[in-house]
């Protein structure tokens, strides 16, 4: 093992460049998969005739496919029908497709967690379905969805390493190039990339735990307030 050679300035900068590519791809995929996943989740929750069923079939199909297959499809299959993508774009689109399906289920579950009584009360007070979704359901559901969504983003960040199969210059890909220079670099290099992945993902994990704890406290506080109001109404 040659830690000094493996951690030379050139190699470290090359690995950090790969980390930046990993973070960039993950960030773009996170933003767009959240948007698409939210739309798909709302469509499934709304139970619109035909449309909701079509969305459900597409989502369940994608959720049960390996991400690696989707990456191969976007990079190798799409050019056969005239859609040629760069390595980075193919990886991003594959991640968006896969993660959107995963996030849509989180969004749908979050919306279903809202008590039906609140929806009925909002509708009976004169709010339309859209207004109820906008002002009553979505704000509460989003708070409850934050922890699982952050956890899914952590999985997405780790999944970017699968794009090494199409030579995306991300962290693992650059590590393999460094290892190719000298067999004695293998262990030091993999130790370093393990540390880098751990630091990023553990930071996100701490964020998810903090948000989950905050959400639990908010639920308890809301439950106490509701109980107090019910007790007050009964006494009156």
CSV table of C-alpha atoms in Angstrom, one decimal:
chain,number,residue,atom,x,y,z
A,1,UNK,CA,0.0,0.0,0.0
A,2,UNK,CA,1.3,3.4,-1.0
A,3,UNK,CA,-0.7,6.1,0.9
A,4,UNK,CA,1.7,8.9,0.0
A,5,UNK,CA,1.6,8.2,-3.7
A,6,UNK,CA,-2.1,7.6,-3.7
A,7,UNK,CA,-2.8,10.8,-1.9
A,8,UNK,CA,-0.6,13.0,-4.1
A,9,UNK,CA,-1.9,16.4,-5.0
A,10,UNK,CA,-2.8,15.4,-8.5
A,11,UNK,CA,-4.7,12.3,-7.4
A,12,UNK,CA,-6.6,14.1,-4.7
A,13,UNK,CA,-7.7,16.9,-7.0
A,14,UNK,CA,-8.8,14.3,-9.6
A,15,UNK,CA,-10.8,12.4,-6.9
A,16,UNK,CA,-12.4,15.7,-5.7
A,17,UNK,CA,-13.3,16.5,-9.2
A,18,UNK,CA,-15.1,13.2,-9.4
A,19,UNK,CA,-16.8,14.0,-6.1
A,20,UNK,CA,-18.0,17.3,-7.5
A,21,UNK,CA,-19.5,15.5,-10.6
A,22,UNK,CA,-21.2,13.1,-8.2
A,23,UNK,CA,-22.7,15.9,-6.2
A,24,UNK,CA,-23.7,17.8,-9.4
A,25,UNK,CA,-25.5,14.8,-10.9
A,26,UNK,CA,-27.2,14.0,-7.6
A,27,UNK,CA,-28.3,17.6,-7.1
A,28,UNK,CA,-29.8,17.9,-10.6
A,29,UNK,CA,-31.5,14.5,-10.3
A,30,UNK,CA,-32.8,15.4,-6.8
A,31,UNK,CA,-34.4,18.7,-8.0
A,32,UNK,CA,-36.2,17.3,-11.0
A,33,UNK,CA,-37.1,13.9,-9.5
A,34,UNK,CA,-38.8,15.8,-6.6
A,35,UNK,CA,-40.8,17.9,-9.0
A,36,UNK,CA,-41.8,14.9,-11.2
A,37,UNK,CA,-42.3,12.6,-8.2
A,38,UNK,CA,-44.6,15.1,-6.5
A,39,UNK,CA,-46.7,15.5,-9.6
A,40,UNK,CA,-47.0,11.7,-10.0
A,41,UNK,CA,-47.8,11.3,-6.3
A,42,UNK,CA,-50.5,13.9,-6.3
A,43,UNK,CA,-52.0,12.3,-9.5
A,44,UNK,CA,-52.2,8.9,-7.8
A,45,UNK,CA,-53.6,10.4,-4.6
A,46,UNK,CA,-56.3,12.4,-6.5
A,47,UNK,CA,-57.6,9.1,-8.1
A,48,UNK,CA,-58.5,10.7,-11.4
A,49,UNK,CA,-60.2,8.1,-13.6
A,50,UNK,CA,-57.9,6.3,-16.0
A,51,UNK,CA,-55.0,8.8,-15.5
A,52,UNK,CA,-54.3,7.7,-11.9
A,53,UNK,CA,-54.3,4.0,-13.0
A,54,UNK,CA,-51.9,4.7,-15.9
A,55,UNK,CA,-49.6,6.6,-13.5
A,56,UNK,CA,-49.8,3.8,-10.9
A,57,UNK,CA,-48.9,1.1,-13.6
A,58,UNK,CA,-45.9,3.2,-14.8
A,59,UNK,CA,-44.7,3.9,-11.2
A,60,UNK,CA,-44.9,0.4,-10.1
A,61,UNK,CA,-43.2,-0.9,-13.2
A,62,UNK,CA,-40.2,1.5,-12.7
A,63,UNK,CA,-40.0,0.8,-9.0
A,64,UNK,CA,-39.6,-2.9,-9.7
A,65,UNK,CA,-36.8,-2.4,-12.3
A,66,UNK,CA,-33.1,-2.3,-11.3
A,67,UNK,CA,-31.6,1.2,-11.7
A,68,UNK,CA,-28.7,-0.3,-13.7
A,69,UNK,CA,-31.1,-1.5,-16.4
A,70,UNK,CA,-32.6,2.0,-16.7
A,71,UNK,CA,-29.1,3.5,-17.0
A,72,UNK,CA,-28.3,1.0,-19.8
A,73,UNK,CA,-31.6,1.9,-21.5
A,74,UNK,CA,-31.0,5.6,-21.5
A,75,UNK,CA,-27.4,5.4,-22.7
A,76,UNK,CA,-27.5,2.4,-25.1
A,77,UNK,CA,-31.2,1.9,-26.1
A,78,UNK,CA,-32.4,5.5,-26.7
A,79,UNK,CA,-29.7,6.1,-29.5
A,80,UNK,CA,-31.3,3.3,-31.4
A,81,UNK,CA,-34.5,5.4,-31.8
A,82,UNK,CA,-32.6,8.6,-32.6
A,83,UNK,CA,-32.2,10.0,-29.0
A,84,UNK,CA,-28.5,10.3,-28.3
A,85,UNK,CA,-27.5,11.5,-24.9
A,86,UNK,CA,-24.2,12.5,-23.3
A,87,UNK,CA,-22.9,10.2,-20.5
A,88,UNK,CA,-23.9,12.8,-17.9
A,89,UNK,CA,-27.3,13.5,-19.3
A,90,UNK,CA,-28.1,9.7,-19.7
A,91,UNK,CA,-27.1,9.2,-16.0
A,92,UNK,CA,-29.2,12.2,-14.8
A,93,UNK,CA,-32.3,11.1,-16.8
A,94,UNK,CA,-32.0,7.5,-15.6
A,95,UNK,CA,-31.8,8.7,-12.0
A,96,UNK,CA,-34.7,11.1,-12.5
A,97,UNK,CA,-36.9,8.3,-13.9
A,98,UNK,CA,-36.1,5.9,-11.1
A,99,UNK,CA,-36.1,8.3,-8.2
A,100,UNK,CA,-39.3,10.0,-9.4
A,101,UNK,CA,-41.1,6.7,-9.1
A,102,UNK,CA,-39.7,6.2,-5.6
A,103,UNK,CA,-40.6,9.7,-4.5
A,104,UNK,CA,-44.1,9.5,-5.9
A,105,UNK,CA,-44.9,6.7,-3.5
A,106,UNK,CA,-43.5,8.8,-0.6
A,107,UNK,CA,-45.6,11.7,-1.6
A,108,UNK,CA,-48.7,9.6,-2.0
A,109,UNK,CA,-48.2,8.0,1.4
A,110,UNK,CA,-47.6,11.5,3.0
A,111,UNK,CA,-50.9,12.8,1.5
A,112,UNK,CA,-52.8,9.7,2.7
A,113,UNK,CA,-51.4,10.2,6.2
A,114,UNK,CA,-53.5,13.4,6.6
A,115,UNK,CA,-56.7,12.7,8.6
A,116,UNK,CA,-59.8,12.6,6.5
A,117,UNK,CA,-61.6,14.8,9.1
A,118,UNK,CA,-59.5,17.8,8.2
A,119,UNK,CA,-60.3,17.4,4.5
A,120,UNK,CA,-64.0,17.1,5.3
A,121,UNK,CA,-63.9,20.1,7.5
A,122,UNK,CA,-62.1,22.1,4.9
A,123,UNK,CA,-64.6,21.2,2.2
A,124,UNK,CA,-67.6,21.8,4.4
A,125,UNK,CA,-66.2,25.3,5.2
A,126,UNK,CA,-66.5,26.2,1.5
A,127,UNK,CA,-62.9,25.5,0.2
A,128,UNK,CA,-62.6,23.8,-3.2
A,129,UNK,CA,-60.6,20.6,-3.7
A,130,UNK,CA,-57.7,22.6,-5.0
A,131,UNK,CA,-57.8,25.0,-2.2
A,132,UNK,CA,-58.0,22.2,0.3
A,133,UNK,CA,-54.9,20.6,-1.2
A,134,UNK,CA,-53.0,23.8,-1.3
A,135,UNK,CA,-53.8,25.2,2.1
A,136,UNK,CA,-54.6,22.1,4.3
A,137,UNK,CA,-53.2,18.9,2.9
A,138,UNK,CA,-50.0,19.7,1.2
A,139,UNK,CA,-48.4,21.9,3.9
A,140,UNK,CA,-48.9,19.2,6.6
A,141,UNK,CA,-48.0,16.3,4.3
A,142,UNK,CA,-44.7,18.0,3.1
A,143,UNK,CA,-43.6,18.3,6.7
A,144,UNK,CA,-44.2,14.6,7.3
A,145,UNK,CA,-42.5,13.7,4.0
A,146,UNK,CA,-39.3,15.5,4.7
A,147,UNK,CA,-37.5,12.7,6.6
A,148,UNK,CA,-38.2,9.9,4.1
A,149,UNK,CA,-37.5,12.2,1.2
A,150,UNK,CA,-34.1,13.1,2.6
A,151,UNK,CA,-33.4,9.4,3.1
A,152,UNK,CA,-34.3,8.8,-0.5
A,153,UNK,CA,-31.9,11.5,-1.5
A,154,UNK,CA,-29.2,9.7,0.4
A,155,UNK,CA,-29.9,6.6,-1.6
A,156,UNK,CA,-29.9,8.7,-4.8
A,157,UNK,CA,-26.4,10.0,-4.0
A,158,UNK,CA,-25.1,6.5,-3.5
A,159,UNK,CA,-26.8,5.3,-6.7
A,160,UNK,CA,-24.8,7.8,-8.8
A,161,UNK,CA,-21.9,5.3,-8.4
A,162,UNK,CA,-23.8,2.9,-10.7
A,163,UNK,CA,-23.2,5.3,-13.6
A,164,UNK,CA,-19.6,4.1,-13.6
A,165,UNK,CA,-20.8,1.4,-16.0
A,166,UNK,CA,-21.3,4.1,-18.7
A,167,UNK,CA,-18.0,5.9,-17.7
A,168,UNK,CA,-19.5,8.9,-16.0
A,169,UNK,CA,-16.5,10.7,-14.5
A,170,UNK,CA,-17.9,10.5,-11.0
A,171,UNK,CA,-16.0,9.6,-7.8
A,172,UNK,CA,-15.9,5.8,-8.2
A,173,UNK,CA,-14.9,6.2,-11.9
A,174,UNK,CA,-12.0,8.5,-11.1
A,175,UNK,CA,-10.9,6.2,-8.3
A,176,UNK,CA,-10.6,3.4,-10.7
A,177,UNK,CA,-8.4,5.5,-13.0
A,178,UNK,CA,-6.2,6.3,-10.0
A,179,UNK,CA,-6.0,2.7,-9.1
A,180,UNK,CA,-5.0,1.9,-12.7
A,181,UNK,CA,-1.8,3.9,-12.2
A,182,UNK,CA,-0.4,1.7,-9.5
A,183,UNK,CA,-1.8,-1.5,-7.8
A,184,UNK,CA,-0.6,-0.2,-4.5
A,185,UNK,CA,-3.0,2.7,-4.7
A,186,UNK,CA,-6.1,0.5,-4.5
A,187,UNK,CA,-6.7,0.2,-0.8
A,188,UNK,CA,-5.7,3.9,0.1
A,189,UNK,CA,-8.0,5.1,-2.7
A,190,UNK,CA,-11.0,3.1,-1.7
A,191,UNK,CA,-10.5,4.1,1.9
A,192,UNK,CA,-10.6,7.7,0.9
A,193,UNK,CA,-13.7,7.5,-1.3
A,194,UNK,CA,-15.4,5.5,1.5
A,195,UNK,CA,-14.6,8.4,3.9
A,196,UNK,CA,-15.9,10.9,1.4
A,197,UNK,CA,-19.2,9.0,0.8
A,198,UNK,CA,-19.6,8.5,4.5
A,199,UNK,CA,-19.1,12.2,5.3
A,200,UNK,CA,-21.7,13.4,2.8
A,201,UNK,CA,-24.3,10.7,3.5
A,202,UNK,CA,-23.9,10.8,7.2
A,203,UNK,CA,-24.4,14.6,7.2
A,204,UNK,CA,-27.7,14.0,5.3
A,205,UNK,CA,-28.6,11.2,7.7
A,206,UNK,CA,-28.2,13.6,10.7
A,207,UNK,CA,-30.4,16.1,8.9
A,208,UNK,CA,-33.0,13.4,8.3
A,209,UNK,CA,-33.0,12.4,12.0
A,210,UNK,CA,-33.2,16.0,13.1
A,211,UNK,CA,-36.2,16.7,10.8
A,212,UNK,CA,-37.9,13.5,11.9
A,213,UNK,CA,-37.5,14.4,15.6
A,214,UNK,CA,-38.9,17.9,14.9
A,215,UNK,CA,-41.8,16.4,13.0
A,216,UNK,CA,-42.6,14.0,15.9
A,217,UNK,CA,-42.6,17.0,18.3
A,218,UNK,CA,-44.9,18.9,16.0
A,219,UNK,CA,-47.3,16.0,15.8
A,220,UNK,CA,-47.4,15.7,19.6
A,221,UNK,CA,-48.0,19.4,20.0
A,222,UNK,CA,-50.8,19.3,17.4
A,223,UNK,CA,-52.3,16.3,19.1
A,224,UNK,CA,-52.3,18.0,22.5
A,225,UNK,CA,-53.9,21.2,21.0
A,226,UNK,CA,-56.6,19.1,19.3
A,227,UNK,CA,-57.3,17.3,22.6
A,228,UNK,CA,-57.6,20.6,24.4
A,229,UNK,CA,-60.0,22.0,21.9
A,230,UNK,CA,-62.2,18.9,22.0
A,231,UNK,CA,-62.2,19.0,25.8
A,232,UNK,CA,-63.2,22.7,25.7
A,233,UNK,CA,-66.0,22.0,23.2
A,234,UNK,CA,-67.3,19.1,25.3
A,235,UNK,CA,-67.3,21.3,28.5
A,236,UNK,CA,-69.3,24.0,26.6
